[in-house]
Coordinates of C-alpha atoms and ligand atoms in Angstrom, one line a residue:
M1 CA 67.1 46.6 108.3
T2 CA 65.4 43.2 107.8
D3 CA 67.3 40.4 105.7
M4 CA 65.2 41.3 103.2
D5 CA 65.6 44.7 103.1
Q6 CA 69.0 44.1 102.5
A7 CA 68.2 40.4 100.6
L8 CA 66.4 43.5 98.0
A9 CA 68.9 46.2 98.7
S10 CA 71.9 43.1 96.9
L11 CA 69.1 42.4 93.8
K12 CA 69.2 45.6 93.6
Q13 CA 73.0 46.5 93.8
Y14 CA 74.3 43.7 92.3
F15 CA 72.1 42.6 89.5
G16 CA 70.0 46.0 88.6
Y17 CA 66.5 43.4 89.9
E18 CA 63.9 45.4 91.3
S19 CA 61.8 42.7 93.1
F20 CA 62.6 38.6 93.2
R21 CA 60.7 36.1 90.8
P22 CA 58.4 33.7 92.3
G23 CA 60.1 31.2 95.1
Q24 CA 63.1 33.0 95.2
A25 CA 62.6 35.6 98.2
G26 CA 61.3 32.6 100.5
L27 CA 64.8 30.3 99.8
V28 CA 66.8 33.6 100.4
E29 CA 64.7 34.6 103.2
A30 CA 65.3 30.3 104.7
I31 CA 68.5 30.6 104.0
L32 CA 69.0 34.0 106.0
S33 CA 67.5 32.8 108.9
G34 CA 69.6 29.8 109.2
R35 CA 67.6 27.3 107.7
D36 CA 68.4 24.2 105.5
C37 CA 66.6 24.4 101.8
L38 CA 65.3 22.8 98.5
G39 CA 64.5 24.6 95.8
V40 CA 62.5 23.1 92.9
M41 CA 62.5 25.4 89.6
P42 CA 62.7 24.6 86.4
T43 CA 66.0 26.1 84.3
G44 CA 66.3 29.9 83.7
A45 CA 64.0 30.2 86.4
G46 CA 66.6 31.9 88.6
K47 CA 68.1 29.0 91.0
S48 CA 71.6 30.8 91.5
I49 CA 70.4 34.1 92.8
C50 CA 68.8 32.5 95.6
Y51 CA 72.1 31.8 96.9
Q52 CA 74.3 34.3 95.6
I53 CA 72.0 37.3 97.5
P54 CA 72.2 35.4 101.2
A55 CA 76.6 34.8 99.7
T56 CA 76.5 38.5 99.7
I57 CA 75.2 39.3 103.2
L58 CA 76.4 36.1 105.2
D59 CA 79.7 36.2 107.1
G60 CA 81.9 33.7 105.7
V61 CA 82.2 32.1 102.4
T62 CA 79.7 30.3 100.4
I63 CA 80.6 27.1 98.8
V64 CA 78.9 26.4 95.3
I65 CA 78.9 22.5 94.1
S66 CA 78.2 22.0 91.4
P67 CA 78.7 19.6 88.3
L68 CA 79.4 21.9 85.7
V69 CA 83.0 22.8 85.3
S70 CA 83.1 23.7 82.0
L71 CA 80.9 27.0 83.2
M72 CA 82.4 28.2 86.7
R73 CA 84.7 30.4 85.1
D74 CA 81.7 32.1 83.4
Q75 CA 79.7 31.7 86.9
V76 CA 82.6 33.3 88.3
D77 CA 83.8 35.9 85.9
S78 CA 79.5 37.4 86.0
L79 CA 80.0 37.8 89.5
E80 CA 83.0 39.4 89.3
D81 CA 81.4 41.6 86.7
A82 CA 79.0 42.7 89.0
G83 CA 81.0 43.6 91.9
I84 CA 80.9 40.4 93.9
R85 CA 84.0 38.2 95.0
A86 CA 84.2 35.3 93.4
G87 CA 86.5 32.1 92.8
F88 CA 86.3 28.7 91.5
V89 CA 88.8 25.2 91.8
N90 CA 88.7 22.5 89.6
S91 CA 90.8 20.5 87.3
T92 CA 91.5 23.2 84.7
Q93 CA 93.6 25.2 87.0
S94 CA 97.3 24.3 87.6
P95 CA 98.3 23.3 91.3
D96 CA 99.6 26.5 92.1
E97 CA 96.3 28.4 90.7
Q98 CA 94.2 26.3 92.7
G99 CA 96.6 26.7 96.0
M100 CA 95.6 30.5 95.3
V101 CA 92.3 30.3 94.9
L102 CA 92.1 28.7 98.1
A103 CA 94.6 31.4 100.1
Q104 CA 92.6 34.3 99.2
A105 CA 89.0 32.8 100.2
A106 CA 90.3 31.6 103.8
R107 CA 91.5 35.4 103.7
G108 CA 88.3 35.8 103.1
E109 CA 88.4 37.4 99.7
C110 CA 85.9 35.4 98.2
K111 CA 82.0 35.5 98.9
L112 CA 81.4 32.6 96.4
L113 CA 84.2 29.3 95.7
Y114 CA 82.8 27.3 93.0
V115 CA 84.0 23.5 93.3
A116 CA 83.2 20.5 91.6
P117 CA 82.3 17.4 94.4
E118 CA 84.8 15.5 93.6
R119 CA 87.0 18.3 95.4
L120 CA 85.5 17.2 98.5
N121 CA 87.9 14.3 98.6
A122 CA 90.7 16.4 97.6
P123 CA 93.1 16.9 100.7
R124 CA 94.5 20.7 100.2
F125 CA 90.4 21.3 100.1
L126 CA 90.0 19.2 103.2
D127 CA 92.0 21.2 104.7
F128 CA 91.2 24.8 104.0
A129 CA 87.0 23.9 105.0
Q130 CA 88.1 22.9 108.1
R131 CA 89.9 26.2 108.4
V132 CA 87.5 29.0 107.0
N133 CA 84.4 29.5 108.1
I134 CA 81.4 28.2 105.2
A135 CA 78.5 30.4 106.2
L136 CA 76.2 28.3 103.3
L137 CA 77.4 25.2 101.3
A138 CA 74.4 25.6 98.0
V139 CA 74.1 22.3 95.7
D140 CA 73.7 23.6 92.7
E141 CA 71.7 20.2 90.3
A142 CA 71.4 18.4 93.5
H143 CA 69.1 15.5 91.8
C144 CA 73.0 14.0 91.1
V145 CA 72.6 12.8 94.3
S146 CA 69.6 10.6 93.4
Q147 CA 70.4 7.2 91.3
W148 CA 66.1 7.5 90.7
G149 CA 67.5 10.7 88.8
Q150 CA 69.1 10.8 84.8
D151 CA 72.5 12.4 85.6
F152 CA 73.1 10.7 88.6
R153 CA 76.8 11.7 89.7
P154 CA 78.4 9.1 92.4
A155 CA 80.8 12.2 93.6
Y156 CA 77.7 13.5 95.2
L157 CA 77.0 11.0 97.9
G158 CA 80.1 12.3 99.3
I159 CA 78.3 15.4 100.2
G160 CA 76.7 14.6 103.6
D161 CA 80.4 13.2 105.2
F162 CA 82.0 15.9 104.0
I163 CA 79.5 18.5 106.2
E164 CA 79.7 16.3 108.8
S165 CA 83.2 16.4 108.8
L166 CA 83.1 20.0 108.9
P167 CA 83.7 21.8 112.7
A168 CA 80.6 24.3 112.4
R169 CA 77.3 22.6 109.9
P170 CA 76.5 25.1 107.6
R171 CA 73.2 25.9 106.5
V172 CA 72.8 23.9 103.0
A173 CA 70.3 24.8 99.9
A174 CA 69.8 22.2 97.2
F175 CA 68.5 23.2 94.0
T176 CA 67.3 21.6 91.4
A177 CA 65.0 21.4 87.4
T178 CA 64.1 17.5 89.0
A179 CA 61.5 17.2 90.7
T180 CA 60.3 13.2 91.2
E181 CA 59.2 13.0 95.0
Q182 CA 61.8 10.0 94.5
V183 CA 64.3 12.3 93.8
R184 CA 63.1 15.0 96.0
R185 CA 63.1 12.8 99.2
D186 CA 66.7 11.6 98.1
I187 CA 68.1 15.2 98.3
V188 CA 67.1 15.1 101.6
K189 CA 67.8 12.5 102.5
M190 CA 71.6 11.9 101.0
L191 CA 72.6 15.3 101.6
R192 CA 70.9 15.3 105.1
L193 CA 68.8 18.8 105.0
S194 CA 67.1 19.0 108.2
D195 CA 63.6 20.4 108.6
P196 CA 64.9 22.0 105.1
Y197 CA 62.2 24.3 103.5
L198 CA 60.9 23.5 100.5
A199 CA 59.6 25.8 97.4
V200 CA 58.4 25.0 94.1
T201 CA 57.9 27.0 91.8
G202 CA 58.4 28.4 88.3
F203 CA 57.0 25.5 86.1
D204 CA 54.4 27.2 84.9
R205 CA 55.3 28.5 81.5
P206 CA 51.3 30.0 80.9
N207 CA 52.0 31.2 76.8
L208 CA 53.0 27.4 75.6
F209 CA 50.1 26.2 74.2
F210 CA 50.6 21.7 74.6
D211 CA 49.1 19.8 72.0
V212 CA 49.8 15.5 71.8
V213 CA 49.2 14.6 68.9
K214 CA 48.6 10.5 67.9
L215 CA 50.3 9.4 64.7
E216 CA 51.6 6.8 62.5
T217 CA 55.5 6.7 62.3
K218 CA 55.1 7.3 57.7
A219 CA 52.9 10.2 58.7
K220 CA 55.0 12.3 60.7
N221 CA 56.9 14.6 58.3
A222 CA 53.9 15.2 56.5
W223 CA 53.0 17.0 59.5
V224 CA 56.0 18.3 60.2
C225 CA 56.0 19.9 56.7
S226 CA 52.7 21.3 56.8
Y227 CA 52.9 22.7 60.0
A228 CA 56.0 24.7 59.2
K229 CA 54.6 25.1 55.6
D230 CA 51.6 27.2 57.1
H231 CA 53.6 28.9 59.3
Q232 CA 56.4 30.2 57.2
D233 CA 56.8 33.5 59.3
E234 CA 57.9 31.2 62.5
S235 CA 60.5 29.5 64.1
G236 CA 60.4 26.6 65.5
I237 CA 62.6 23.7 66.9
V238 CA 61.5 20.2 65.6
Y239 CA 63.6 17.6 67.5
C240 CA 64.0 13.8 66.8
A241 CA 65.0 10.8 68.0
T242 CA 68.1 10.0 65.6
R243 CA 70.8 12.1 63.7
K244 CA 69.5 10.3 60.1
E245 CA 66.3 11.3 61.4
T246 CA 67.0 14.5 62.1
E247 CA 68.2 14.5 58.2
A248 CA 66.1 13.2 56.1
L249 CA 63.2 15.6 57.7
A250 CA 65.4 18.4 57.2
Q251 CA 65.9 18.0 53.4
A252 CA 61.7 17.3 53.0
L253 CA 61.5 20.6 55.0
V254 CA 63.5 21.6 52.3
R255 CA 62.0 20.4 49.3
H256 CA 57.9 21.9 51.1
G257 CA 59.9 25.1 50.0
V258 CA 60.9 25.6 53.9
T259 CA 64.1 27.0 55.0
A260 CA 65.7 24.2 57.4
T261 CA 68.4 23.1 58.5
N262 CA 69.6 20.0 60.9
Y263 CA 71.7 19.7 64.3
H264 CA 73.7 16.9 66.0
G265 CA 76.3 15.4 67.8
G266 CA 78.0 14.1 65.2
L267 CA 78.0 17.2 63.4
S268 CA 81.9 19.1 63.3
P269 CA 82.1 21.9 65.9
D270 CA 81.8 24.5 62.4
Q271 CA 78.7 22.6 61.0
R272 CA 77.1 23.1 64.4
D273 CA 78.0 26.8 64.7
K274 CA 76.9 27.2 61.4
A275 CA 73.5 25.3 61.6
Q276 CA 73.3 27.6 64.8
A277 CA 74.1 31.0 64.2
E278 CA 71.3 30.4 61.1
F279 CA 68.6 29.7 63.1
V280 CA 69.3 32.4 65.7
N281 CA 69.8 35.2 63.2
D282 CA 66.6 33.9 61.7
E283 CA 68.6 32.7 57.9
V284 CA 66.6 29.4 58.3
Q285 CA 63.2 29.3 60.2
V286 CA 63.3 25.4 61.4
V287 CA 65.5 23.0 62.7
V288 CA 65.8 19.9 63.1
A289 CA 67.6 18.5 66.2
T290 CA 68.5 16.0 68.2
N291 CA 68.7 16.9 71.6
A292 CA 72.0 17.8 71.4
F293 CA 70.6 21.1 70.3
G294 CA 69.3 23.6 72.6
M295 CA 71.8 24.2 76.1
G296 CA 72.9 27.8 75.9
I297 CA 71.1 28.9 73.2
D298 CA 69.0 32.1 74.0
K299 CA 66.4 32.5 71.0
S300 CA 63.3 34.4 72.4
N301 CA 61.3 33.9 69.7
V302 CA 60.7 30.4 69.2
R303 CA 57.2 30.0 67.8
Y304 CA 56.6 26.3 68.2
V305 CA 58.9 23.3 69.1
I306 CA 57.8 20.0 67.5
H307 CA 58.3 17.0 68.8
H308 CA 58.9 14.0 66.0
N309 CA 59.1 11.3 68.5
M310 CA 58.5 10.3 72.4
P311 CA 61.2 12.2 75.0
E312 CA 62.1 9.9 77.4
S313 CA 61.0 11.9 80.3
I314 CA 59.0 14.6 81.3
E315 CA 61.9 16.5 82.5
A316 CA 63.7 16.2 79.6
Y317 CA 60.2 17.0 76.9
Y318 CA 59.2 20.5 79.1
Q319 CA 63.5 20.9 78.6
E320 CA 63.3 21.1 75.2
A321 CA 59.7 22.2 74.0
G322 CA 60.3 24.9 77.1
R323 CA 62.8 26.8 74.5
A324 CA 59.4 28.4 72.8
G325 CA 58.3 31.2 73.5
R326 CA 60.9 32.7 76.0
D327 CA 59.7 35.9 74.9
G328 CA 56.1 35.3 76.6
E329 CA 54.4 35.3 73.2
P330 CA 52.0 32.6 72.5
A331 CA 54.0 29.3 71.6
R332 CA 53.1 25.9 71.0
C333 CA 54.3 23.0 72.0
T334 CA 53.4 19.8 69.9
L335 CA 54.5 16.2 70.7
L336 CA 53.9 13.7 67.7
W337 CA 53.5 9.6 68.6
N338 CA 52.6 6.4 68.9
E339 CA 52.5 3.6 70.7
S340 CA 56.0 1.7 68.5
D341 CA 57.4 4.8 70.2
I342 CA 57.1 3.3 73.3
V343 CA 58.1 0.3 72.0
T344 CA 61.2 1.7 70.8
R345 CA 62.0 3.8 74.3
R346 CA 61.5 1.1 76.1
R347 CA 64.1 -0.3 74.1
L348 CA 66.3 1.4 74.2
L349 CA 66.4 2.3 78.0
D350 CA 66.9 -2.2 77.9
L351 CA 70.0 -1.7 76.0
D352 CA 71.3 1.1 77.6
S353 CA 73.8 -0.3 80.9
G354 CA 72.1 2.0 83.0
N355 CA 75.0 3.6 84.7
D356 CA 78.8 2.9 83.1
R357 CA 79.9 3.7 87.0
L358 CA 77.8 0.9 88.2
S359 CA 76.8 -3.0 87.7
G360 CA 74.4 -5.5 88.9
P361 CA 71.5 -4.3 91.1
E362 CA 73.1 -0.9 91.0
A363 CA 72.4 -0.2 88.0
E364 CA 69.1 -2.1 87.9
A365 CA 68.3 0.3 90.6
V366 CA 68.9 3.3 87.9
R367 CA 67.0 1.4 85.3
A368 CA 64.3 1.0 86.9
G369 CA 64.8 4.5 87.5
H370 CA 64.7 5.3 83.9
R371 CA 61.7 3.4 83.6
R372 CA 59.5 5.0 86.3
L373 CA 60.7 8.7 84.4
L374 CA 59.4 6.9 81.0
N375 CA 56.3 5.4 82.4
T376 CA 55.0 9.4 83.5
M377 CA 56.0 10.5 80.1
I378 CA 53.9 7.9 78.3
G379 CA 51.3 8.7 81.0
Y380 CA 51.8 12.9 79.6
C381 CA 50.7 11.0 75.5
R382 CA 47.9 9.3 77.1
T383 CA 45.8 11.4 79.7
T384 CA 42.8 12.8 78.8
S385 CA 42.9 15.8 81.1
C386 CA 44.5 19.3 81.0
L387 CA 48.5 18.7 80.1
H388 CA 49.3 21.9 82.0
E389 CA 47.9 20.3 84.8
Y390 CA 49.5 17.3 84.1
M391 CA 53.2 18.6 84.4
L392 CA 52.3 20.9 86.9
H393 CA 51.7 18.0 89.1
Y394 CA 54.8 16.4 88.2
F395 CA 56.9 19.2 88.9
G396 CA 55.0 19.1 92.2
E397 CA 53.7 23.0 91.7
E398 CA 50.5 24.0 92.8
V399 CA 48.0 24.4 89.9
D400 CA 45.5 27.5 89.5
H401 CA 43.5 27.4 86.7
A402 CA 39.3 28.1 87.4
A403 CA 37.9 24.7 87.7
A404 CA 36.1 25.1 85.0
D405 CA 34.5 22.6 82.7
V406 CA 35.1 23.4 79.6
S407 CA 33.1 21.1 77.4
P408 CA 32.6 23.4 74.1
A409 CA 32.1 20.5 71.7
A410 CA 30.3 18.6 73.6
A411 CA 27.7 20.2 73.0
D412 CA 27.3 21.4 69.2
G413 CA 28.3 18.1 67.5
P414 CA 26.3 15.0 67.0
Q415 CA 28.0 11.9 69.4
E416 CA 29.0 8.6 68.2
A417 CA 26.1 6.6 68.8
G418 CA 27.2 5.0 72.4
A419 CA 29.8 6.8 73.5
D420 CA 30.0 8.6 76.3
Q421 CA 31.7 11.6 75.4
K422 CA 34.1 14.0 77.9
S423 CA 35.9 16.8 77.7
G424 CA 38.9 17.6 79.1
Q425 CA 37.7 18.1 82.3
R426 CA 39.5 21.7 83.9
G427 CA 39.9 24.6 81.5
C428 CA 43.4 25.5 81.0
G429 CA 41.8 26.6 77.5
N430 CA 45.2 26.4 76.3
C431 CA 46.3 22.3 75.8
S432 CA 45.2 20.2 73.5
N433 CA 43.1 17.9 75.2
C434 CA 41.4 20.7 76.9
L435 CA 39.8 21.5 73.6
S436 CA 39.0 18.4 72.2
T437 CA 36.2 16.2 73.4
F438 CA 37.0 12.1 74.5
S439 CA 34.9 9.2 73.3
T440 CA 35.5 5.7 74.8
I441 CA 34.7 2.7 72.6
D442 CA 34.0 -0.8 73.1
V443 CA 37.1 -2.6 72.6
S444 CA 36.1 -5.6 74.6
D445 CA 35.7 -8.2 71.7
L446 CA 39.6 -7.3 70.5
A447 CA 41.3 -7.5 74.3
R448 CA 39.4 -11.3 74.8
A449 CA 40.9 -11.8 71.2
I450 CA 44.4 -10.6 71.8
S451 CA 43.9 -12.5 75.5
R452 CA 42.9 -16.1 73.2
C453 CA 45.7 -15.0 70.7
V454 CA 48.9 -14.6 73.4
H455 CA 47.2 -18.0 74.3
D456 CA 47.3 -19.5 71.1
V457 CA 51.2 -18.7 70.4
G458 CA 52.3 -19.8 73.5
Q459 CA 53.5 -16.1 74.7
R460 CA 56.1 -16.3 72.8
F461 CA 55.7 -13.9 70.1
G462 CA 56.3 -10.1 70.4
S463 CA 53.0 -7.5 69.6
G464 CA 53.8 -7.5 65.7
K465 CA 53.6 -11.1 65.5
I466 CA 50.5 -11.1 67.5
V467 CA 48.6 -8.2 64.9
Q468 CA 50.0 -10.3 62.0
V469 CA 48.9 -13.7 63.0
L470 CA 45.2 -12.1 64.7
A471 CA 45.0 -9.9 60.9
G472 CA 45.2 -13.6 59.2
S473 CA 48.3 -12.4 57.3
K474 CA 50.2 -14.4 54.5
S475 CA 53.6 -13.2 55.4
Q476 CA 55.8 -16.6 54.9
D477 CA 57.6 -15.7 58.1
L478 CA 54.2 -16.3 59.7
L479 CA 53.5 -19.3 57.3
S480 CA 56.5 -21.1 58.3
R481 CA 56.5 -20.9 61.6
G482 CA 53.2 -22.5 61.4
L483 CA 51.4 -20.0 63.0
D484 CA 48.2 -20.1 61.2
R485 CA 47.0 -23.1 62.1
C486 CA 46.7 -21.7 65.6
P487 CA 42.8 -20.6 66.8
S488 CA 43.5 -17.0 66.4
Y489 CA 44.4 -16.7 62.7
G490 CA 42.6 -14.1 61.3
A491 CA 39.9 -13.9 64.3
L492 CA 40.6 -10.1 63.5
E493 CA 40.4 -9.9 59.6
G494 CA 39.5 -6.8 59.0
V495 CA 40.1 -4.3 62.1
S496 CA 43.1 -2.0 61.5
P497 CA 46.4 -3.3 62.7
A498 CA 47.1 -0.1 64.5
R499 CA 44.3 -0.8 66.0
V500 CA 45.0 -3.9 67.5
R501 CA 48.2 -2.8 68.2
D502 CA 47.1 -0.1 70.4
V503 CA 44.7 -2.1 72.2
V504 CA 47.7 -4.7 72.9
N505 CA 49.9 -1.7 74.2
Q506 CA 47.2 -0.4 76.3
M507 CA 46.0 -3.8 78.1
A508 CA 50.1 -3.9 78.9
S509 CA 49.5 -0.7 80.2
D510 CA 46.8 -1.4 82.8
G511 CA 48.2 -4.8 83.6
Y512 CA 46.3 -7.2 81.2
L513 CA 49.5 -7.8 79.5
T514 CA 53.1 -7.7 80.0
I515 CA 55.5 -7.4 77.2
T516 CA 59.4 -8.1 78.5
E517 CA 61.4 -5.7 78.4
G518 CA 64.3 -8.0 76.4
R519 CA 66.3 -6.8 73.3
L520 CA 62.8 -8.7 71.3
P521 CA 59.8 -8.1 73.9
L522 CA 57.3 -11.0 73.8
V523 CA 54.2 -10.7 74.5
Q524 CA 53.1 -12.4 78.0
F525 CA 50.2 -12.4 80.7
G526 CA 49.8 -9.9 83.0
P527 CA 48.8 -10.0 86.7
K528 CA 45.0 -9.0 85.7
A529 CA 45.2 -11.9 82.2
G530 CA 42.6 -14.0 84.0
L531 CA 39.3 -11.7 83.5
T532 CA 39.6 -11.5 80.0
V533 CA 37.7 -14.6 79.8
S534 CA 35.5 -13.7 82.3
P535 CA 31.5 -12.8 81.4
D536 CA 31.6 -10.1 82.8
F537 CA 35.0 -8.6 81.1
H538 CA 34.2 -5.1 79.6
Y539 CA 37.3 -3.3 77.9
E540 CA 37.2 0.7 76.5
M541 CA 39.7 2.6 74.9
K542 CA 39.7 6.2 74.8
Q543 CA 40.0 8.5 71.5
V544 CA 40.0 11.9 70.3
Q545 CA 37.0 13.0 69.0
R546 CA 37.4 16.1 67.9
K547 CA 40.0 18.3 67.9
R548 CA 38.6 22.0 69.0
L549 CA 42.5 23.4 67.3
T550 CA 44.5 22.0 65.3
V551 CA 47.1 24.6 63.3
A552 CA 47.4 27.5 65.6
P553 CA 47.5 28.6 68.8
P554 CA 44.7 30.8 70.1
D555 CA 45.6 34.3 70.6
Ligands
ADP601 P1 69.0 28.8 86.4 O1 70.1 28.5 87.7 O2 67.7 28.7 87.9 O3 68.8 28.0 84.9 P2 69.7 31.1 86.8 O4 70.1 31.3 87.9 O5 70.9 31.3 85.5 O6 68.5 30.3 86.1 O7 69.0 33.1 86.0 C1 68.0 33.2 84.3 C2 68.1 34.0 84.3 O8 67.8 35.1 85.1 C3 69.2 35.0 84.7 O9 69.6 35.4 83.5 C4 69.1 35.8 85.9 O10 69.8 37.2 86.2 C5 68.1 35.9 85.4 N1 66.9 36.5 87.1 C6 67.3 35.9 88.4 N2 66.4 36.3 89.1 C7 66.0 37.2 88.7 C8 64.7 38.2 89.3 N3 64.5 38.6 90.0 N4 65.1 39.3 88.1 C9 64.4 39.2 87.2 N5 65.8 38.6 86.1 C10 66.4 37.3 87.5

């Protein structure tokens, strides 16, 4: 019987499954052959089985390092139910209980032993680790080792030393759902993985229709209400950035005749349980929630997830949006955003101390990491190429959509004069970009005027003031500062303020301007500022020309 025959037999015997999911077999095989490995898969894809199956086959104990103390008991209970001997040692137990579990494991009565990373410093555990045969060290949520990710946990940094202190080096298998290149490199480096087998899979969710809609803040509630009203027989989750927004939007939905409730961390446990139960049992159609909602929610028929605001990272977005369509049926994930969301996010990020346990340069490194995550999220909002591809590419997974050019709209409609029309370049056929046509408009004059205005006001004001000055606003604050006397005052009178703000933000992301990252962000010149005064300066902005599909995902 080969290793993999044995693995399949274990899969069937203990878990009742006939076959491995994508990515699992490769990881199991690598572990059984003695290799280190790194598995990158989204939540729910089945990472646990990748180390649990080898644990049932290998001689010795598998130590599982997991940050989630609260879940250890459940994990161990379900393994025991499946007939696999398992235990955990953590701070919820008395020293006697801990001693008992370690003694059992030392006698070989435990195939898997779950511990939190902090345990690796406990003398009693270290003593145990010196005496037993550790077949495999599985590191769950391995991104916690990286300061570039969202969930840095300093105790993870001790894992590398722990491994080296062992009399015989076990194979080490690391798992995470976070996949930025930087985090992945950190995992390999900090855990000192040796030539690890890498598997990145399971991120594609072909039944999800991804949709990005740029909307002014004040139009968002109406959009959500109208969508929910048009989909009265469907379950949906709407994620908002603040508790207050969840309340206001849930009330607005109810006024529109949609059954809705709201959910956030400020509610009492009873209220939260009630809201969750109502949603799960289909007593209310929509739950409007902060990101506190969703962990452990098992509702397969969520037909849409709307984000009322841009999340802080693609990981966060994908996890929340991914709660739609768990049953494999078509579902829609819509992200409503605008440029001021970006400014707010950047500001929040700056106010956030990063990580309470860190200070000085380390805290700055964490913040820089968060900024990078945010920038990829912004990229998702702004990209005109396939949204499925953008995400899969982000997660490092191979993309396998037919490379067909889908420009169904381009052939059958009038073109805006001078507009260069493009469709999404590749065709997943299941995202708003692949079903839209984009046009580019010339905003060179606007960009020049903005640049001049930033100069006129001495780089001392934020984008709100710049927009007001260019519009020739009569606001008291502006007049009292004498800004009506600067040469750019009124230079873009008649141009919509939203358009000017968009161009300011695009110039900032293209390096013509920078927006300082303080409490009151100022618009200043960026590294490419000088180019705007060149006679050859030409600047364009992309626009969604026409949506082929604005309401329902295709069947
Ligand atoms: P993750 O750790 O990646 O979040 P889990 O390991 O908790 O995911 O697995 C999610 C679910 O998928 C579990 O209910 C698990 O039993 C199930 N699962 C895992 N592998 C398979 C498989 N090969 N076939 C069917 N179901 C599977």
